[in-house]
PDB file of C-alpha atoms in Angstrom:
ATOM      1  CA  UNK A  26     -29.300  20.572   2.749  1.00  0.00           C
ATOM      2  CA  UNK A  27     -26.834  17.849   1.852  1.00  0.00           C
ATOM      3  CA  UNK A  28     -23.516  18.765   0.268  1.00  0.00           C
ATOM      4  CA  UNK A  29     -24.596  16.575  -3.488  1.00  0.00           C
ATOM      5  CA  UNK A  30     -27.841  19.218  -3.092  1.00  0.00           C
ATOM      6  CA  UNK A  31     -25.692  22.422  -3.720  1.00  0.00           C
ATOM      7  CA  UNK A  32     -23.701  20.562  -5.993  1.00  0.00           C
ATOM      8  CA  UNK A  33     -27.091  19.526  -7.840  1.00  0.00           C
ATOM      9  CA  UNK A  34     -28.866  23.026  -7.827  1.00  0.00           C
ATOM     10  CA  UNK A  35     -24.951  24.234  -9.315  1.00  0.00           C
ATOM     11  CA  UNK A  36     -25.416  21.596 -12.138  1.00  0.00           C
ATOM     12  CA  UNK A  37     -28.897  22.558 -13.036  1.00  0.00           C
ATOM     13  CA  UNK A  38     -27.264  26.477 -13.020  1.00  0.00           C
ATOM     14  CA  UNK A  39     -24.449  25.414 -15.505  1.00  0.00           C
ATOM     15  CA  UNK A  40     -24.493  21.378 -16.210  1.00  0.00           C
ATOM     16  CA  UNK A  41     -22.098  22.305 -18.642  1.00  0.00           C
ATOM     17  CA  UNK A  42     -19.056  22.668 -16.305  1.00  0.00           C
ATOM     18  CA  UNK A  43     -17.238  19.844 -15.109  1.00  0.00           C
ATOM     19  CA  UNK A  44     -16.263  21.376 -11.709  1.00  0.00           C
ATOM     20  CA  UNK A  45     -19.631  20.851 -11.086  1.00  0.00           C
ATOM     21  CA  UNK A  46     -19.767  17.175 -11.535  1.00  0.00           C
ATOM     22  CA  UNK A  47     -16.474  16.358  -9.771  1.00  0.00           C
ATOM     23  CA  UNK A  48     -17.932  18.119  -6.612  1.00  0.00           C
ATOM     24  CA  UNK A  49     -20.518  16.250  -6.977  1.00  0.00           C
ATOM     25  CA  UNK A  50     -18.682  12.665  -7.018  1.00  0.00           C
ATOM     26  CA  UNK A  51     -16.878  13.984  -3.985  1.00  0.00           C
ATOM     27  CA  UNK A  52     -19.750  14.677  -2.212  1.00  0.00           C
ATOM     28  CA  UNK A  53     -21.255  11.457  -3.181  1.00  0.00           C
ATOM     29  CA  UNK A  54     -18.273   9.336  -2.353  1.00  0.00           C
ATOM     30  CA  UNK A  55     -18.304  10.900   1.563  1.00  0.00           C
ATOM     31  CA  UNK A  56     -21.825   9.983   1.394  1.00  0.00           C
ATOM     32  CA  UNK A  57     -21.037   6.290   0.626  1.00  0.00           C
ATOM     33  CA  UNK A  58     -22.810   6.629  -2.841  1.00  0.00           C
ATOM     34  CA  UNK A  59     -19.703   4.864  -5.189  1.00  0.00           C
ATOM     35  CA  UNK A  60     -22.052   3.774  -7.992  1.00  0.00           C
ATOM     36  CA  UNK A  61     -23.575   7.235  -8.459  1.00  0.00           C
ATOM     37  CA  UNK A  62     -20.370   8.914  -7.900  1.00  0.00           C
ATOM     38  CA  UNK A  63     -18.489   6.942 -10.968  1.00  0.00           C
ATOM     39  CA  UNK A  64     -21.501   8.802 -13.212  1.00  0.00           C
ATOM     40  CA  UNK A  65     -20.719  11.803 -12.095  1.00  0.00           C
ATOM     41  CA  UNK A  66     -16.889  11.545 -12.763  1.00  0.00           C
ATOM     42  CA  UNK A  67     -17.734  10.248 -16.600  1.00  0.00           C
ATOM     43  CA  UNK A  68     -20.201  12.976 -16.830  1.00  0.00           C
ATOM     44  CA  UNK A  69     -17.183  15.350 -16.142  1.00  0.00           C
ATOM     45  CA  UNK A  70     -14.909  13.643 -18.180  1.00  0.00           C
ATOM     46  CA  UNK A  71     -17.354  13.534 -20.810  1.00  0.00           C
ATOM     47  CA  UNK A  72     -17.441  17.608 -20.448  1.00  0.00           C
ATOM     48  CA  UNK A  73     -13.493  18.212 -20.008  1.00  0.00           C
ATOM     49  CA  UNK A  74     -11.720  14.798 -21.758  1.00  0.00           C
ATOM     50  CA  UNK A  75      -8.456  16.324 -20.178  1.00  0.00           C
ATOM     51  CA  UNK A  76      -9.799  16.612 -16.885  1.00  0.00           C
ATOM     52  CA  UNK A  77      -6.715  14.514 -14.714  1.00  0.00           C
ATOM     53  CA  UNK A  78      -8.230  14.583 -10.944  1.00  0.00           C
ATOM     54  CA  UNK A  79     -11.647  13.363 -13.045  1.00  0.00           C
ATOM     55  CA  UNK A  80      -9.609  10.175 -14.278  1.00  0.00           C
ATOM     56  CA  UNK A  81      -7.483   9.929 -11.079  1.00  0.00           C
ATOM     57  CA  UNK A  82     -10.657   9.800  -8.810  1.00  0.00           C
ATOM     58  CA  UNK A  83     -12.510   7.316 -11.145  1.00  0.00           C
ATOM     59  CA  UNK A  84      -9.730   5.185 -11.555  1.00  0.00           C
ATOM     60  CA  UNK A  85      -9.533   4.696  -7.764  1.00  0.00           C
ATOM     61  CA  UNK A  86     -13.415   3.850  -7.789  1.00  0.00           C
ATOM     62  CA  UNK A  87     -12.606   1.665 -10.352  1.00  0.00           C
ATOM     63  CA  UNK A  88     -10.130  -0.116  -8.221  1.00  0.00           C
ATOM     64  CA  UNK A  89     -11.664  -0.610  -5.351  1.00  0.00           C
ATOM     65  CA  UNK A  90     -14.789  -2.098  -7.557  1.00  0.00           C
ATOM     66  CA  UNK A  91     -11.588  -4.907  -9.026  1.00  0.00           C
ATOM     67  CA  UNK A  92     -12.007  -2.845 -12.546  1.00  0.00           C
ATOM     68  CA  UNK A  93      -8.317  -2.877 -12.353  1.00  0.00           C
ATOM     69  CA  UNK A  94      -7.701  -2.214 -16.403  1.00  0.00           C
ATOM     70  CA  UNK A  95     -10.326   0.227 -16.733  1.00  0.00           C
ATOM     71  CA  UNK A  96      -8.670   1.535 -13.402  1.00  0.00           C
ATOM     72  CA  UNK A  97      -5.091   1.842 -15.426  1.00  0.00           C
ATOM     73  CA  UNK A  98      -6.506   3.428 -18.522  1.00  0.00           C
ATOM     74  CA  UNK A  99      -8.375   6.190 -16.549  1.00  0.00           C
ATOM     75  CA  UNK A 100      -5.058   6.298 -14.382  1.00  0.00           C
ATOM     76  CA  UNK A 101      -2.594   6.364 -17.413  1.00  0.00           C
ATOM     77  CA  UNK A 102      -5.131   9.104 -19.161  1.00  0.00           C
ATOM     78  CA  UNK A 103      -4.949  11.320 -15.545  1.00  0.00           C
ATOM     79  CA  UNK A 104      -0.825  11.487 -15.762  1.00  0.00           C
ATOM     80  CA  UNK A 105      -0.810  12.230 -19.651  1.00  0.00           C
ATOM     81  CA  UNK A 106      -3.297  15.127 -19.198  1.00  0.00           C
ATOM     82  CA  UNK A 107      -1.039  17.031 -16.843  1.00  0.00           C
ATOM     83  CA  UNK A 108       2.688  16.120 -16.734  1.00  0.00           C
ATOM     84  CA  UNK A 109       3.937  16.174 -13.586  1.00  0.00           C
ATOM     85  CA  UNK A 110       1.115  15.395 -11.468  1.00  0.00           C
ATOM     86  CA  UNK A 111       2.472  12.390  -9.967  1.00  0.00           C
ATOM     87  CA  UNK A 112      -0.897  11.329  -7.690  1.00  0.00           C
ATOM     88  CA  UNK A 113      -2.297   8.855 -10.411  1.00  0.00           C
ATOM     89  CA  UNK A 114       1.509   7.526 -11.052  1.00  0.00           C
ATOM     90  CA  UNK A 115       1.785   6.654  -7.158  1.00  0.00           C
ATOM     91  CA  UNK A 116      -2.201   4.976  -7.921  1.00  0.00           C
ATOM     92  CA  UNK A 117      -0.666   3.169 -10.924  1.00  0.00           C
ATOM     93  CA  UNK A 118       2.372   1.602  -9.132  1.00  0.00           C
ATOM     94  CA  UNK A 119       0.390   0.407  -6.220  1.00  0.00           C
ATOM     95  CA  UNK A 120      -2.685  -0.865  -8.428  1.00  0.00           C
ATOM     96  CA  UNK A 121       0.141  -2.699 -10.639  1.00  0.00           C
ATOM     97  CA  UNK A 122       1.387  -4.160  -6.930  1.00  0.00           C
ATOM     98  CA  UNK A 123      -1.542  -5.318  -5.656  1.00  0.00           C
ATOM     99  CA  UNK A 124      -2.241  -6.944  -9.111  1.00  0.00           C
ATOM    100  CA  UNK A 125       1.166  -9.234  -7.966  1.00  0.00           C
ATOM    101  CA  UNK A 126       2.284  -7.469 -11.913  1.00  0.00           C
ATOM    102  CA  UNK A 127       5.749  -6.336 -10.147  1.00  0.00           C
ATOM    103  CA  UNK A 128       7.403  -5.835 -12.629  1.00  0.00           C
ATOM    104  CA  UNK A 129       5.552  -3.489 -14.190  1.00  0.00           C
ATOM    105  CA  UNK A 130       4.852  -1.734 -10.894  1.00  0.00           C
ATOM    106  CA  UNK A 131       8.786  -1.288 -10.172  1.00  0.00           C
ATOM    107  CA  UNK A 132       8.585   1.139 -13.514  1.00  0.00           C
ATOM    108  CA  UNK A 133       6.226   3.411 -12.310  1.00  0.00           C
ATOM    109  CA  UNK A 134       7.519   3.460  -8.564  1.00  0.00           C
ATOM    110  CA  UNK A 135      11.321   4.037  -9.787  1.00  0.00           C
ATOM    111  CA  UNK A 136       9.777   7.936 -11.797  1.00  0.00           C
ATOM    112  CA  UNK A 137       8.238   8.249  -8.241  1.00  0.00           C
ATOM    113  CA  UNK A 138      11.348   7.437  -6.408  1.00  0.00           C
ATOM    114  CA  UNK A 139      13.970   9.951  -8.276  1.00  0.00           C
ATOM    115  CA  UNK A 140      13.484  12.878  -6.309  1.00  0.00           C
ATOM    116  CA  UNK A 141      15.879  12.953  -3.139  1.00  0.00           C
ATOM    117  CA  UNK A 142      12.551  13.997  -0.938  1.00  0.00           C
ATOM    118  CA  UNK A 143      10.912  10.972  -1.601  1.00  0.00           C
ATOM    119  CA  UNK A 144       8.888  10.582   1.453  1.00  0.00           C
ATOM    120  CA  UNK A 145       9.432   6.964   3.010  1.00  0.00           C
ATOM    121  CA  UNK A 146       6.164   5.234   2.325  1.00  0.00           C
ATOM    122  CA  UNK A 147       6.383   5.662  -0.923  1.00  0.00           C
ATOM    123  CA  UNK A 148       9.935   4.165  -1.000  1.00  0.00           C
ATOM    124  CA  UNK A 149       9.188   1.538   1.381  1.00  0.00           C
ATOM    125  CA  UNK A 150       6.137   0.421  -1.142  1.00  0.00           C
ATOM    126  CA  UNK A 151       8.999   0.649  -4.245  1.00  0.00           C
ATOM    127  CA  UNK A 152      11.426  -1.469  -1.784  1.00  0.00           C
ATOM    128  CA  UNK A 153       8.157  -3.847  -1.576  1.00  0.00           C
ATOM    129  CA  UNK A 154       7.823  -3.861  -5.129  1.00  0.00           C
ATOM    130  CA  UNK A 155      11.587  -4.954  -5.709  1.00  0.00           C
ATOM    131  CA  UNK A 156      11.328  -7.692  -3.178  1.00  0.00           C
ATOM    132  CA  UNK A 157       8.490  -8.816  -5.230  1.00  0.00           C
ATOM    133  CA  UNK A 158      10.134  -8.941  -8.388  1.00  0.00           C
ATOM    134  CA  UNK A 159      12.974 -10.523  -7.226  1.00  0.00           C
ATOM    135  CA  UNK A 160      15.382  -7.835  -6.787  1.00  0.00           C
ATOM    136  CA  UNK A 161      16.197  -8.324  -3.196  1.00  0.00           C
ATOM    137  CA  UNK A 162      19.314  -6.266  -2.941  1.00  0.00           C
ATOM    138  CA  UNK A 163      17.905  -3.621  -4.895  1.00  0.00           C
ATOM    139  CA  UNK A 164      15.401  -3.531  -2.238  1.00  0.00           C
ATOM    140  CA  UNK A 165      17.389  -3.352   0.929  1.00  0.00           C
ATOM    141  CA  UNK A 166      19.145  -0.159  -0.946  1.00  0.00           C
ATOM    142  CA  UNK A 167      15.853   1.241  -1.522  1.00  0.00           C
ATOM    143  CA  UNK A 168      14.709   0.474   1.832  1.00  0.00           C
ATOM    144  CA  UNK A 169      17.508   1.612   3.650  1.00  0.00           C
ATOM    145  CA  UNK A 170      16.685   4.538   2.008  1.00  0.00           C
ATOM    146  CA  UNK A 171      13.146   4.689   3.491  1.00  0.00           C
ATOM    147  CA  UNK A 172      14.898   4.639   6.996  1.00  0.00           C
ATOM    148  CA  UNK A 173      17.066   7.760   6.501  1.00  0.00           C
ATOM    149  CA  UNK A 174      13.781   9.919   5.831  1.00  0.00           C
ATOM    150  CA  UNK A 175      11.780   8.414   8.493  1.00  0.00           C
ATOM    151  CA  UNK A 176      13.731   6.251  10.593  1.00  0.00           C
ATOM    152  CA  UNK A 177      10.425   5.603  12.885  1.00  0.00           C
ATOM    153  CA  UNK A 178       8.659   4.129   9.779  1.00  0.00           C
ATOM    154  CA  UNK A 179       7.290   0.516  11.322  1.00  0.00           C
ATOM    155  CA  UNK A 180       6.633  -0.500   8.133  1.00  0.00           C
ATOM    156  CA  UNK A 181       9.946   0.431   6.637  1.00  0.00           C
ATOM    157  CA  UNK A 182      12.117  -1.707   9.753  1.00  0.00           C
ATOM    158  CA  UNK A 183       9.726  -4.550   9.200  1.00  0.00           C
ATOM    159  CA  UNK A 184      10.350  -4.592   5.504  1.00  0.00           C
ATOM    160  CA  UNK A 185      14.268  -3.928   5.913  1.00  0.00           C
ATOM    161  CA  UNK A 186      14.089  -6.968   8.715  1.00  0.00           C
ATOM    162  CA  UNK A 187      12.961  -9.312   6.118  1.00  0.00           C
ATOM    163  CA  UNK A 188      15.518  -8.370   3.871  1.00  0.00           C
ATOM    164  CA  UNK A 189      18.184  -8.776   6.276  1.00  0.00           C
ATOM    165  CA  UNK A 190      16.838 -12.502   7.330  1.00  0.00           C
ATOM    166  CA  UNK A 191      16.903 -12.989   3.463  1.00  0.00           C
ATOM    167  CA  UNK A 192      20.471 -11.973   2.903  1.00  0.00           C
ATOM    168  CA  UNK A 193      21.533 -13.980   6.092  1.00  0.00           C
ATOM    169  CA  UNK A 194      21.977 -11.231   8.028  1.00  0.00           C
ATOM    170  CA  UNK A 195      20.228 -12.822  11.414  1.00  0.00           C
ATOM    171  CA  UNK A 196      21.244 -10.473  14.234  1.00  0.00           C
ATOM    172  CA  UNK A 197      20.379  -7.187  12.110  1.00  0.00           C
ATOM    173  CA  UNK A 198      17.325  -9.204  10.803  1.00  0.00           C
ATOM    174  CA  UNK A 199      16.351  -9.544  14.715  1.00  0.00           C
ATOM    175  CA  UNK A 200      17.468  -6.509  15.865  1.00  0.00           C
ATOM    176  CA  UNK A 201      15.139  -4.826  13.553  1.00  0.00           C
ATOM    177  CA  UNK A 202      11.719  -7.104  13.896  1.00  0.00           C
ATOM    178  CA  UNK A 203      12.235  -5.732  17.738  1.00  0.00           C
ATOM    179  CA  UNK A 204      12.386  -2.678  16.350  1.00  0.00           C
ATOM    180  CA  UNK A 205       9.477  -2.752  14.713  1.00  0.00           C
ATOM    181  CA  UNK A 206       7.723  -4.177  17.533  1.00  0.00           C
ATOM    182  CA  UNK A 207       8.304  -1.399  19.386  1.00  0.00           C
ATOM    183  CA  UNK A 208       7.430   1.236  16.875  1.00  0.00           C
ATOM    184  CA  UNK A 209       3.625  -0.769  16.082  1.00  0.00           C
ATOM    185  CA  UNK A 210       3.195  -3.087  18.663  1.00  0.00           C
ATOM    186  CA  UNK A 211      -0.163  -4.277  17.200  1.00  0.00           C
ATOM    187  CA  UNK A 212       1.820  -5.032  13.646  1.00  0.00           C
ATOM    188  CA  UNK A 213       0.940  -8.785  14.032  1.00  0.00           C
ATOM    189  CA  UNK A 214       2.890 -10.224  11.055  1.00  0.00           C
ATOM    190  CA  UNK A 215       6.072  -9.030  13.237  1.00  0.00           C
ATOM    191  CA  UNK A 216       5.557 -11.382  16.175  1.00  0.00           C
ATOM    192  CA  UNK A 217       5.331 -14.081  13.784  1.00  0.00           C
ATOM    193  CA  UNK A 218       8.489 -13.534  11.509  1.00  0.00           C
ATOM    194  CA  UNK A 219      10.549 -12.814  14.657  1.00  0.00           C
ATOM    195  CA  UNK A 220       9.179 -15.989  16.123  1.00  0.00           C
ATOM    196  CA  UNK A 221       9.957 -17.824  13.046  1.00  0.00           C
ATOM    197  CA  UNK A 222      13.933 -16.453  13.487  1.00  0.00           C
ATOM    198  CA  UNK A 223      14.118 -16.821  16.832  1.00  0.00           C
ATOM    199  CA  UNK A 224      12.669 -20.789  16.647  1.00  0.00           C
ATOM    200  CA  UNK A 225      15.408 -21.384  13.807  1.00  0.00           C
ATOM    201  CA  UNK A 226      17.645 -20.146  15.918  1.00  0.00           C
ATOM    202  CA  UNK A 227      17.115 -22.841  18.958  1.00  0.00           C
ATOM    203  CA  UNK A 228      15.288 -20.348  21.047  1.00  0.00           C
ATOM    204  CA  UNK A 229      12.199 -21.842  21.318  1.00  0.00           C
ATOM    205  CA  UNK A 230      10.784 -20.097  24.418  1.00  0.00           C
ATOM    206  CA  UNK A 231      10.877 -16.876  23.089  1.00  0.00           C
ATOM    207  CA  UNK A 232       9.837 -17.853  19.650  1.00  0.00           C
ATOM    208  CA  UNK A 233       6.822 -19.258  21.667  1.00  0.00           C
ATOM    209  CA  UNK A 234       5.923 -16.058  23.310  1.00  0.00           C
ATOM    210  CA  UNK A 235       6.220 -14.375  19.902  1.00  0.00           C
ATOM    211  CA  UNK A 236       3.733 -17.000  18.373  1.00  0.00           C
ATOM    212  CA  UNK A 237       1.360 -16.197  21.584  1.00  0.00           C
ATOM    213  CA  UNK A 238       1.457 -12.206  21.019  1.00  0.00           C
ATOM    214  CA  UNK A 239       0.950 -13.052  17.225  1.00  0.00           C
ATOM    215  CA  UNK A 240      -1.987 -15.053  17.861  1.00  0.00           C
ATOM    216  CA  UNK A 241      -3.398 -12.630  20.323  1.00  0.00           C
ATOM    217  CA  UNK A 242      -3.235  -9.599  18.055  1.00  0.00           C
ATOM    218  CA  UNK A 243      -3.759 -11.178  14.448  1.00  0.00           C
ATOM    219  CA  UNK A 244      -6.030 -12.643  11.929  1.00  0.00           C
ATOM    220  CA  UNK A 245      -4.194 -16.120  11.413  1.00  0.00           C
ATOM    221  CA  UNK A 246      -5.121 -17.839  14.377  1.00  0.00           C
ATOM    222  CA  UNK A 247      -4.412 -21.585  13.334  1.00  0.00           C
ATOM    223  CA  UNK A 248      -0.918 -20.548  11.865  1.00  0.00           C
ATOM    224  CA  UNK A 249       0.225 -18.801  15.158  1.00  0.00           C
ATOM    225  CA  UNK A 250      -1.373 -22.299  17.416  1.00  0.00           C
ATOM    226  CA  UNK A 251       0.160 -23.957  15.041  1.00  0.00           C
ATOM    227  CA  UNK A 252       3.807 -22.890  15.202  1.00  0.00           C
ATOM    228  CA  UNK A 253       2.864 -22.674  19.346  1.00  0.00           C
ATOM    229  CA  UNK A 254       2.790 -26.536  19.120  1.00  0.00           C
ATOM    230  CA  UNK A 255       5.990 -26.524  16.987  1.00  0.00           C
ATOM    231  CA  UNK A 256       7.435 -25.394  19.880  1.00  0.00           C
ATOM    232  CA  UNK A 257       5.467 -27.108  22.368  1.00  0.00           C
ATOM    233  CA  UNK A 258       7.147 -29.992  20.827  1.00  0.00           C
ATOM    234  CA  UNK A 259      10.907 -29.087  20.539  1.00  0.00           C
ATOM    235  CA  UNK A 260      10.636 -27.913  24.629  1.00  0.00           C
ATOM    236  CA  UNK A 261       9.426 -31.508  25.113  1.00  0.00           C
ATOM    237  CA  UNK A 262       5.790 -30.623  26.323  1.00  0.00           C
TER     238      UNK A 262
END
């Protein structure tokens, strides 16, 4: 038997209990079944209003649908019901960034980021969020911050390397890209931004060899030929 089968014959025992019908959406959502997990989370929510990993698990259905102010509400409804449970306030922040609505996103990410365990993906997001807004120092501080509780974070160095490049800080800015590089190799957007620097900079046959991994390993293939010819041209070829 399928896992939504026991869930099933334990609805038709007690369809009354919303337990039942969250177990069932999880079961559902493993088995690729989105639509007919969503019903199951309303039919719980229907059955226990107050039910927060009910809204929390809807809303992210919800999100990954584009529903994204249904996806808030349900969100919003999840923290309210139990103060404290910060799952659906991490959900909220990075809905609210994906949405480019920044500003609003910082808000939520700055509750998260009060506690002095804050685990570094979380604060490197929040540090993403600031740079976003427009808060670019705030940023570094928060992303420096990333660093100290993981200082092998990828994502956190490439983040803090931007930052640097933005305050004109070149040499830290460069010294972290590599950095990066060698704590995700296959981060393509690295090879890119460090060839970027290092063209700016007047050293053009590295930058090319940055633009040639970038291309290798990424998505943008005409930006990366692109900025290869850039330097084709400046070494005279």
């Amino acid at each position: 038997a399928t896992p939504d089968c026991a869930c099933r014959k334990a609805i038709a025992l007690d369809g009354r209990n919303p337990g039942s019908h969250f177990n069932l959406a999880a079961s559902l959502v493993d088995l690729g079944r989105p639509n007919e997990a969503r019903r199951a989370l309303e039919r719980a929510i229907k059955r226990d209003p107050n039910y927060a990993e009910a809204h929390n698990n809807l809303a992210n259905l919800l999100m990954k649908s584009g529903e994204i102010e249904p996806a808030l509400s349900h969100y919003r409804k999840a923290a309210a019901a139990r103060p404290g449970y910060l799952e659906p306030v991490a959900n909220m922040a990075r809905a609210l960034a994906d949405a480019e609505r920044h500003d609003e996103s910082v808000e939520y990410f700055r509750q998260l980021a009060e506690p002095d365990d804050a685990d570094a993906e979380l604060l490197t997001d929040y540090a993403n969020a600031l740079h976003k807004a427009g808060k670019p120092s705030e940023a570094l501080t928060i992303c420096e911050r990333a660093l100290q509780s993981d200082p092998n974070s990828a994502k956190a160095v490439f983040l803090c390397a931007v930052l640097q490049k933005e305050h004109g800080d070149q040499p830290g800015a460069e010294k972290s890209y590599r950095r990066a590089a060698e704590l995700d190799p296959d981060l393509a957007e690295i090879y890119n931004n460090l060839g970027n620097l290092l063209y700016h900079a007047d050293q053009v046959e590295e930058a090319l060899a940055c633009y040639e991994t970038y291309v290798e390993k990424g998505d943008q293939k005409a930006s990366g030929l692109l900025s290869q010819a850039s330097c084709h041209i400046a070494l005279g070829d």
